[in-house]
Amino acid sequence: MKVTEENVKVENGIHNGGEPDMFEKISGHQQVVFCNDPKTGLQAIIAIHDTTLGPALGGTRMRQYNSVDEALEDALRLSKGMTHKCAAAGLDFGGGKAVIIGDPAKDKSPALFRAFGQFVDSLNGRFYTGTDMGTTMDDFVSVMNETNYVCGIPEAYGGGGDSSIPTAQGVIYGLKATSKYLFDTDDLSGKTYSIQGLGKVGFKVAEHLLEVGAKLYVTDINKEALELIKQKAEAEKGSVEVVESDAIYGVDADIFVPCAMGAIINDETIDQLKVKAICGSANNQLLEEERHGQELQEKGILIAPDYIVNAGGLIQVADELYGANHERVLIKTKEIYNALLDIYKQSHLDSITTLEAANRKCEKRIEEGSSLNNFFARARRPKWNVRQ
Ligand code: NAD
């Protein structure tokens, strides 16, 4: 194996005795930091995938892993995804992700998160992070005692607050672009939508669609959410019909809006679909991106790439660098409309799937950005001032 100049030294890590196969494993990534603090029990991995467009940005996940290798793979996979997400959202950030190895229910302590914050700080703004699966804002209050390179924080700390608000706004712009492409109008009223999941994002999208007078078919395993949306419908122009969990795939609606979980487009569900398009916030909607993307295209079902549609939250998190400002976030989130329309048109012109068109758009942006020679991208300026 050749150690290429794209691979920099694995820092802080005592693993594998520097055997070259570790470089093979992390090839394509710029830097991997193993963080070890026996006093607090912290074991974490920070993966920086690509900083062509700017400092790496990505959440910190905490969960139990079966092995260090599994944790490393998760960090590598997720950080690579962040490079794409940031490029797609037009952000001047690259991709990174951190994983803390441990049980979020048992292994947390303020000291552990302070230790983690020190490792983040040691990267000098090459990596910005915030909460993800298994970590909460309380944990990040400890992290913020040690570093300014924290994003996605509550309004009380000067951040943008609930990121599901811009995420839902982004989905609405995604639906408008989809409607424009399919029906030559971005008026969402008078159409039918099947919505899976009425959580933080799905509920807000459903509320908006009811306000404009749409007909909704909804499902959720949370009965309370279903009751709430029925009450909401009574006061609005639109109407709502609740369907069983598995029945949502076969609903004869115009657009399917998945806002619950991933891998829901698979061999079992794809033949049930009667919709003209799929556009929702859920991550990784296709079980197999290439094969199922191709099948959808053959069936004439338009799919909006999830990371384009659900970028609103990420846009807000990145925008905090300039100080929280909801108006600016909304203006940037509105761009999802144009980005998605471009992708639909390009996919048609090049006879490729919309997912392939989105990937090419991201790669092009990174390629164009590579002239910036941003390999060691750092923070442009320090952010929060909460050190004790
Ligand atoms: P959430 O947990 O608040 O909501 C998910 C909803 O889906 C819940 O109401 C839950 O009861 C429901 N659900 C779970 N299993 C279901 C099933 N089998 N059938 C029907 N409903 C089911 O999550 P959220 O923040 O609204 O996010 C929704 C999706 O969007 C997730 O996939 C998330 O990863 C993605 N996403 C969210 C954001 C954000 O800002 N919140 C950003 C990007 C992507």
PDB file of C-alpha atoms in Angstrom, residues 51-281:
ATOM      1  CA  THR A  51     -11.857  20.235   4.319  1.00  0.00           C
ATOM      2  CA  THR A  52     -11.760  21.460   0.720  1.00  0.00           C
ATOM      3  CA  LEU A  53     -14.706  23.778   1.287  1.00  0.00           C
ATOM      4  CA  GLY A  54     -13.832  24.739   4.870  1.00  0.00           C
ATOM      5  CA  PRO A  55     -13.418  23.358   8.393  1.00  0.00           C
ATOM      6  CA  ALA A  56     -15.041  19.975   9.014  1.00  0.00           C
ATOM      7  CA  LEU A  57     -18.537  20.020  10.521  1.00  0.00           C
ATOM      8  CA  GLY A  58     -20.416  17.102  12.023  1.00  0.00           C
ATOM      9  CA  GLY A  59     -22.171  15.890  15.146  1.00  0.00           C
ATOM     10  CA  THR A  60     -20.815  13.780  17.985  1.00  0.00           C
ATOM     11  CA  ARG A  61     -22.535  10.441  18.408  1.00  0.00           C
ATOM     12  CA  MET A  62     -22.326   8.326  21.551  1.00  0.00           C
ATOM     13  CA  ARG A  63     -23.126   4.645  21.497  1.00  0.00           C
ATOM     14  CA  GLN A  64     -21.801   1.253  22.389  1.00  0.00           C
ATOM     15  CA  TYR A  65     -19.832  -0.423  19.645  1.00  0.00           C
ATOM     16  CA  ASN A  66     -18.833  -4.064  19.420  1.00  0.00           C
ATOM     17  CA  SER A  67     -15.263  -3.083  18.565  1.00  0.00           C
ATOM     18  CA  VAL A  68     -13.021  -0.087  17.948  1.00  0.00           C
ATOM     19  CA  ASP A  69     -13.079  -1.052  14.283  1.00  0.00           C
ATOM     20  CA  GLU A  70     -16.864  -0.723  14.217  1.00  0.00           C
ATOM     21  CA  ALA A  71     -16.629   2.719  15.852  1.00  0.00           C
ATOM     22  CA  LEU A  72     -13.977   3.790  13.347  1.00  0.00           C
ATOM     23  CA  GLU A  73     -16.098   2.615  10.431  1.00  0.00           C
ATOM     24  CA  ASP A  74     -19.074   4.578  11.741  1.00  0.00           C
ATOM     25  CA  ALA A  75     -16.968   7.736  12.121  1.00  0.00           C
ATOM     26  CA  LEU A  76     -15.477   7.314   8.623  1.00  0.00           C
ATOM     27  CA  ARG A  77     -18.848   6.656   6.961  1.00  0.00           C
ATOM     28  CA  LEU A  78     -20.670   9.469   8.724  1.00  0.00           C
ATOM     29  CA  SER A  79     -17.917  12.055   8.187  1.00  0.00           C
ATOM     30  CA  LYS A  80     -17.857  11.278   4.465  1.00  0.00           C
ATOM     31  CA  GLY A  81     -21.617  11.802   4.367  1.00  0.00           C
ATOM     32  CA  MET A  82     -21.123  15.199   6.001  1.00  0.00           C
ATOM     33  CA  THR A  83     -18.777  16.331   3.213  1.00  0.00           C
ATOM     34  CA  HIS A  84     -21.595  15.653   0.774  1.00  0.00           C
ATOM     35  CA  LYS A  85     -24.257  17.265   2.930  1.00  0.00           C
ATOM     36  CA  CYS A  86     -22.227  20.442   3.442  1.00  0.00           C
ATOM     37  CA  ALA A  87     -21.364  20.697  -0.261  1.00  0.00           C
ATOM     38  CA  ALA A  88     -25.006  20.110  -1.233  1.00  0.00           C
ATOM     39  CA  ALA A  89     -26.252  22.793   1.140  1.00  0.00           C
ATOM     40  CA  GLY A  90     -23.820  25.322  -0.336  1.00  0.00           C
ATOM     41  CA  LEU A  91     -21.950  25.627   2.969  1.00  0.00           C
ATOM     42  CA  ASP A  92     -18.319  26.593   3.377  1.00  0.00           C
ATOM     43  CA  PHE A  93     -17.699  23.581   5.564  1.00  0.00           C
ATOM     44  CA  GLY A  94     -16.229  20.156   4.991  1.00  0.00           C
ATOM     45  CA  GLY A  95     -17.182  16.806   6.477  1.00  0.00           C
ATOM     46  CA  GLY A  96     -16.332  15.457   9.900  1.00  0.00           C
ATOM     47  CA  LYS A  97     -17.908  13.367  12.628  1.00  0.00           C
ATOM     48  CA  ALA A  98     -17.007  12.188  16.104  1.00  0.00           C
ATOM     49  CA  VAL A  99     -18.038   9.037  17.906  1.00  0.00           C
ATOM     50  CA  ILE A 100     -17.712   8.492  21.650  1.00  0.00           C
ATOM     51  CA  ILE A 101     -17.545   4.829  22.572  1.00  0.00           C
ATOM     52  CA  GLY A 102     -19.842   4.135  25.512  1.00  0.00           C
ATOM     53  CA  ASP A 103     -23.365   3.666  26.767  1.00  0.00           C
ATOM     54  CA  PRO A 104     -25.163   7.042  26.819  1.00  0.00           C
ATOM     55  CA  ALA A 105     -27.321   5.793  29.708  1.00  0.00           C
ATOM     56  CA  LYS A 106     -24.402   4.802  31.961  1.00  0.00           C
ATOM     57  CA  ASP A 107     -21.059   6.174  30.848  1.00  0.00           C
ATOM     58  CA  LYS A 108     -21.661   9.922  30.678  1.00  0.00           C
ATOM     59  CA  SER A 109     -20.145  12.491  33.013  1.00  0.00           C
ATOM     60  CA  PRO A 110     -19.442  16.216  32.717  1.00  0.00           C
ATOM     61  CA  ALA A 111     -15.715  15.418  33.070  1.00  0.00           C
ATOM     62  CA  LEU A 112     -15.847  13.012  30.112  1.00  0.00           C
ATOM     63  CA  PHE A 113     -17.408  15.675  27.896  1.00  0.00           C
ATOM     64  CA  ARG A 114     -14.933  18.313  29.096  1.00  0.00           C
ATOM     65  CA  ALA A 115     -12.113  15.937  28.157  1.00  0.00           C
ATOM     66  CA  PHE A 116     -13.727  15.470  24.762  1.00  0.00           C
ATOM     67  CA  GLY A 117     -13.994  19.270  24.419  1.00  0.00           C
ATOM     68  CA  GLN A 118     -10.256  19.562  25.000  1.00  0.00           C
ATOM     69  CA  PHE A 119      -9.554  17.185  22.116  1.00  0.00           C
ATOM     70  CA  VAL A 120     -11.904  19.166  19.870  1.00  0.00           C
ATOM     71  CA  ASP A 121     -10.142  22.361  20.922  1.00  0.00           C
ATOM     72  CA  SER A 122      -6.743  20.855  20.123  1.00  0.00           C
ATOM     73  CA  LEU A 123      -7.826  20.755  16.476  1.00  0.00           C
ATOM     74  CA  ASN A 124      -7.888  24.534  16.484  1.00  0.00           C
ATOM     75  CA  GLY A 125     -11.082  24.962  14.509  1.00  0.00           C
ATOM     76  CA  ARG A 126     -10.475  22.232  11.948  1.00  0.00           C
ATOM     77  CA  PHE A 127     -13.557  20.497  13.378  1.00  0.00           C
ATOM     78  CA  TYR A 128     -16.868  21.960  14.605  1.00  0.00           C
ATOM     79  CA  THR A 129     -19.297  19.672  16.371  1.00  0.00           C
ATOM     80  CA  GLY A 130     -22.618  19.451  18.191  1.00  0.00           C
ATOM     81  CA  THR A 131     -25.170  16.911  19.406  1.00  0.00           C
ATOM     82  CA  ASP A 132     -26.111  13.764  17.542  1.00  0.00           C
ATOM     83  CA  MET A 133     -27.585  10.375  18.471  1.00  0.00           C
ATOM     84  CA  GLY A 134     -26.796   9.643  22.133  1.00  0.00           C
ATOM     85  CA  THR A 135     -25.594  13.142  23.067  1.00  0.00           C
ATOM     86  CA  THR A 136     -27.649  16.044  24.383  1.00  0.00           C
ATOM     87  CA  MET A 137     -27.269  19.752  24.847  1.00  0.00           C
ATOM     88  CA  ASP A 138     -26.505  19.202  28.536  1.00  0.00           C
ATOM     89  CA  ASP A 139     -23.446  17.195  27.475  1.00  0.00           C
ATOM     90  CA  PHE A 140     -22.416  19.999  25.160  1.00  0.00           C
ATOM     91  CA  VAL A 141     -22.610  22.584  27.901  1.00  0.00           C
ATOM     92  CA  SER A 142     -19.635  20.673  29.357  1.00  0.00           C
ATOM     93  CA  VAL A 143     -17.934  20.525  25.946  1.00  0.00           C
ATOM     94  CA  MET A 144     -18.401  24.289  25.600  1.00  0.00           C
ATOM     95  CA  ASN A 145     -16.433  24.858  28.780  1.00  0.00           C
ATOM     96  CA  GLU A 146     -13.368  23.666  26.883  1.00  0.00           C
ATOM     97  CA  THR A 147     -13.851  24.755  23.317  1.00  0.00           C
ATOM     98  CA  ASN A 148     -15.553  27.352  21.163  1.00  0.00           C
ATOM     99  CA  TYR A 149     -15.835  24.990  18.227  1.00  0.00           C
ATOM    100  CA  VAL A 150     -19.383  23.918  19.034  1.00  0.00           C
ATOM    101  CA  CYS A 151     -22.406  24.330  16.749  1.00  0.00           C
ATOM    102  CA  GLY A 152     -26.150  23.712  16.903  1.00  0.00           C
ATOM    103  CA  ILE A 153     -26.675  25.150  20.346  1.00  0.00           C
ATOM    104  CA  PRO A 154     -29.890  26.400  22.014  1.00  0.00           C
ATOM    105  CA  GLU A 155     -31.016  29.993  21.714  1.00  0.00           C
ATOM    106  CA  ALA A 156     -30.335  30.490  25.432  1.00  0.00           C
ATOM    107  CA  TYR A 157     -26.630  30.049  24.655  1.00  0.00           C
ATOM    108  CA  GLY A 158     -26.720  32.298  21.609  1.00  0.00           C
ATOM    109  CA  GLY A 159     -27.339  29.574  19.032  1.00  0.00           C
ATOM    110  CA  GLY A 160     -30.078  29.087  16.449  1.00  0.00           C
ATOM    111  CA  GLY A 161     -32.229  26.783  18.594  1.00  0.00           C
ATOM    112  CA  ASP A 162     -34.537  24.036  17.326  1.00  0.00           C
ATOM    113  CA  SER A 163     -33.114  22.906  13.988  1.00  0.00           C
ATOM    114  CA  SER A 164     -36.260  20.992  13.022  1.00  0.00           C
ATOM    115  CA  ILE A 165     -37.889  24.358  12.170  1.00  0.00           C
ATOM    116  CA  PRO A 166     -35.562  25.132   9.199  1.00  0.00           C
ATOM    117  CA  THR A 167     -35.522  21.424   8.321  1.00  0.00           C
ATOM    118  CA  ALA A 168     -39.318  21.491   7.952  1.00  0.00           C
ATOM    119  CA  GLN A 169     -39.106  24.743   5.978  1.00  0.00           C
ATOM    120  CA  GLY A 170     -36.603  23.046   3.669  1.00  0.00           C
ATOM    121  CA  VAL A 171     -38.977  20.123   3.124  1.00  0.00           C
ATOM    122  CA  ILE A 172     -41.742  22.580   2.181  1.00  0.00           C
ATOM    123  CA  TYR A 173     -39.414  24.232  -0.373  1.00  0.00           C
ATOM    124  CA  GLY A 174     -38.540  20.744  -1.593  1.00  0.00           C
ATOM    125  CA  LEU A 175     -42.234  19.957  -2.053  1.00  0.00           C
ATOM    126  CA  LYS A 176     -42.726  23.226  -3.946  1.00  0.00           C
ATOM    127  CA  ALA A 177     -39.840  22.417  -6.303  1.00  0.00           C
ATOM    128  CA  THR A 178     -41.216  18.916  -6.828  1.00  0.00           C
ATOM    129  CA  SER A 179     -44.653  20.309  -7.568  1.00  0.00           C
ATOM    130  CA  LYS A 180     -43.177  22.887  -9.942  1.00  0.00           C
ATOM    131  CA  TYR A 181     -41.314  20.193 -11.851  1.00  0.00           C
ATOM    132  CA  LEU A 182     -44.221  17.755 -12.028  1.00  0.00           C
ATOM    133  CA  PHE A 183     -47.269  20.016 -12.209  1.00  0.00           C
ATOM    134  CA  ASP A 184     -45.750  23.320 -13.341  1.00  0.00           C
ATOM    135  CA  THR A 185     -46.929  25.101 -10.190  1.00  0.00           C
ATOM    136  CA  ASP A 186     -45.393  25.519  -6.774  1.00  0.00           C
ATOM    137  CA  ASP A 187     -48.817  25.905  -5.217  1.00  0.00           C
ATOM    138  CA  LEU A 188     -49.081  23.024  -2.751  1.00  0.00           C
ATOM    139  CA  SER A 189     -52.832  23.327  -2.242  1.00  0.00           C
ATOM    140  CA  GLY A 190     -55.349  20.978  -3.820  1.00  0.00           C
ATOM    141  CA  LYS A 191     -52.916  18.067  -3.910  1.00  0.00           C
ATOM    142  CA  THR A 192     -52.647  14.896  -1.875  1.00  0.00           C
ATOM    143  CA  TYR A 193     -49.721  13.912   0.319  1.00  0.00           C
ATOM    144  CA  SER A 194     -48.961  10.739   2.279  1.00  0.00           C
ATOM    145  CA  ILE A 195     -46.855  11.547   5.326  1.00  0.00           C
ATOM    146  CA  GLN A 196     -44.955   8.946   7.324  1.00  0.00           C
ATOM    147  CA  GLY A 197     -43.978  10.292  10.761  1.00  0.00           C
ATOM    148  CA  LEU A 198     -45.456  13.293  12.568  1.00  0.00           C
ATOM    149  CA  GLY A 199     -42.463  14.073  14.750  1.00  0.00           C
ATOM    150  CA  LYS A 200     -40.518  17.317  14.992  1.00  0.00           C
ATOM    151  CA  VAL A 201     -40.232  17.727  11.206  1.00  0.00           C
ATOM    152  CA  GLY A 202     -43.233  15.800   9.835  1.00  0.00           C
ATOM    153  CA  PHE A 203     -45.744  17.551  12.083  1.00  0.00           C
ATOM    154  CA  LYS A 204     -44.635  21.025  10.999  1.00  0.00           C
ATOM    155  CA  VAL A 205     -44.794  20.019   7.335  1.00  0.00           C
ATOM    156  CA  ALA A 206     -48.270  18.536   7.838  1.00  0.00           C
ATOM    157  CA  GLU A 207     -49.463  21.705   9.601  1.00  0.00           C
ATOM    158  CA  HIS A 208     -48.314  23.856   6.685  1.00  0.00           C
ATOM    159  CA  LEU A 209     -49.969  21.582   4.124  1.00  0.00           C
ATOM    160  CA  LEU A 210     -53.240  21.704   6.054  1.00  0.00           C
ATOM    161  CA  GLU A 211     -53.042  25.488   6.215  1.00  0.00           C
ATOM    162  CA  VAL A 212     -52.792  25.720   2.424  1.00  0.00           C
ATOM    163  CA  GLY A 213     -55.689  23.309   1.946  1.00  0.00           C
ATOM    164  CA  ALA A 214     -54.084  20.003   1.037  1.00  0.00           C
ATOM    165  CA  LYS A 215     -55.490  16.526   1.582  1.00  0.00           C
ATOM    166  CA  LEU A 216     -53.231  14.425   3.829  1.00  0.00           C
ATOM    167  CA  TYR A 217     -52.921  10.734   4.562  1.00  0.00           C
ATOM    168  CA  VAL A 218     -50.799  10.315   7.667  1.00  0.00           C
ATOM    169  CA  THR A 219     -49.352   7.585   9.813  1.00  0.00           C
ATOM    170  CA  ASP A 220     -47.339   7.471  13.021  1.00  0.00           C
ATOM    171  CA  ILE A 221     -46.846   4.940  15.792  1.00  0.00           C
ATOM    172  CA  ASN A 222     -47.428   7.790  18.238  1.00  0.00           C
ATOM    173  CA  LYS A 223     -51.197   8.046  18.750  1.00  0.00           C
ATOM    174  CA  GLU A 224     -50.893  11.463  20.388  1.00  0.00           C
ATOM    175  CA  ALA A 225     -49.376  12.981  17.248  1.00  0.00           C
ATOM    176  CA  LEU A 226     -52.242  11.537  15.190  1.00  0.00           C
ATOM    177  CA  GLU A 227     -54.833  13.049  17.532  1.00  0.00           C
ATOM    178  CA  LEU A 228     -53.090  16.433  17.417  1.00  0.00           C
ATOM    179  CA  ILE A 229     -53.011  16.572  13.628  1.00  0.00           C
ATOM    180  CA  LYS A 230     -56.707  15.623  13.443  1.00  0.00           C
ATOM    181  CA  GLN A 231     -57.509  18.518  15.802  1.00  0.00           C
ATOM    182  CA  LYS A 232     -55.363  20.847  13.712  1.00  0.00           C
ATOM    183  CA  ALA A 233     -57.212  19.785  10.527  1.00  0.00           C
ATOM    184  CA  GLU A 234     -60.557  20.811  12.030  1.00  0.00           C
ATOM    185  CA  ALA A 235     -59.420  24.432  12.135  1.00  0.00           C
ATOM    186  CA  GLU A 236     -57.780  24.468   8.689  1.00  0.00           C
ATOM    187  CA  LYS A 237     -58.775  24.315   5.035  1.00  0.00           C
ATOM    188  CA  GLY A 238     -57.168  20.939   4.415  1.00  0.00           C
ATOM    189  CA  SER A 239     -58.223  17.498   5.581  1.00  0.00           C
ATOM    190  CA  VAL A 240     -56.492  14.524   7.131  1.00  0.00           C
ATOM    191  CA  GLU A 241     -57.038  10.770   7.063  1.00  0.00           C
ATOM    192  CA  VAL A 242     -55.085   8.425   9.337  1.00  0.00           C
ATOM    193  CA  VAL A 243     -53.845   5.170   7.810  1.00  0.00           C
ATOM    194  CA  GLU A 244     -52.161   2.130   9.352  1.00  0.00           C
ATOM    195  CA  SER A 245     -48.350   2.067   9.427  1.00  0.00           C
ATOM    196  CA  ASP A 246     -47.800  -0.345   6.557  1.00  0.00           C
ATOM    197  CA  ALA A 247     -50.681   1.032   4.485  1.00  0.00           C
ATOM    198  CA  ILE A 248     -48.903   4.350   3.931  1.00  0.00           C
ATOM    199  CA  TYR A 249     -46.819   2.937   1.031  1.00  0.00           C
ATOM    200  CA  GLY A 250     -49.885   1.983  -1.015  1.00  0.00           C
ATOM    201  CA  VAL A 251     -51.766   5.281  -0.627  1.00  0.00           C
ATOM    202  CA  ASP A 252     -52.803   6.823  -3.929  1.00  0.00           C
ATOM    203  CA  ALA A 253     -51.429  10.316  -3.268  1.00  0.00           C
ATOM    204  CA  ASP A 254     -49.452  12.791  -5.375  1.00  0.00           C
ATOM    205  CA  ILE A 255     -46.354  12.956  -3.150  1.00  0.00           C
ATOM    206  CA  PHE A 256     -45.045  10.619  -0.442  1.00  0.00           C
ATOM    207  CA  VAL A 257     -43.341  12.543   2.399  1.00  0.00           C
ATOM    208  CA  PRO A 258     -41.207  10.193   4.534  1.00  0.00           C
ATOM    209  CA  CYS A 259     -40.324  11.890   7.846  1.00  0.00           C
ATOM    210  CA  ALA A 260     -39.706   8.949  10.160  1.00  0.00           C
ATOM    211  CA  MET A 261     -36.887   6.507   9.414  1.00  0.00           C
ATOM    212  CA  GLY A 262     -34.506   5.302   6.727  1.00  0.00           C
ATOM    213  CA  ALA A 263     -34.511   2.272   4.355  1.00  0.00           C
ATOM    214  CA  ILE A 264     -38.273   2.491   3.812  1.00  0.00           C
ATOM    215  CA  ILE A 265     -37.938   2.231   0.042  1.00  0.00           C
ATOM    216  CA  ASN A 266     -36.991  -1.394  -0.399  1.00  0.00           C
ATOM    217  CA  ASP A 267     -38.006  -4.562  -2.281  1.00  0.00           C
ATOM    218  CA  GLU A 268     -41.132  -4.945  -0.147  1.00  0.00           C
ATOM    219  CA  THR A 269     -42.454  -1.396  -0.455  1.00  0.00           C
ATOM    220  CA  ILE A 270     -41.390  -0.239  -3.909  1.00  0.00           C
ATOM    221  CA  ASP A 271     -44.121  -2.101  -5.822  1.00  0.00           C
ATOM    222  CA  GLN A 272     -46.825  -0.743  -3.522  1.00  0.00           C
ATOM    223  CA  LEU A 273     -46.043   2.889  -4.375  1.00  0.00           C
ATOM    224  CA  LYS A 274     -48.659   4.757  -6.391  1.00  0.00           C
ATOM    225  CA  VAL A 275     -47.301   8.264  -5.837  1.00  0.00           C
ATOM    226  CA  LYS A 276     -45.706  10.460  -8.491  1.00  0.00           C
ATOM    227  CA  ALA A 277     -42.868  11.615  -6.235  1.00  0.00           C
ATOM    228  CA  ILE A 278     -41.105  11.088  -2.912  1.00  0.00           C
ATOM    229  CA  CYS A 279     -39.863  14.119  -1.006  1.00  0.00           C
ATOM    230  CA  GLY A 280     -39.277  14.035   2.739  1.00  0.00           C
ATOM    231  CA  SER A 281     -36.771  14.603   5.511  1.00  0.00           C
TER     232      SER A 281
END
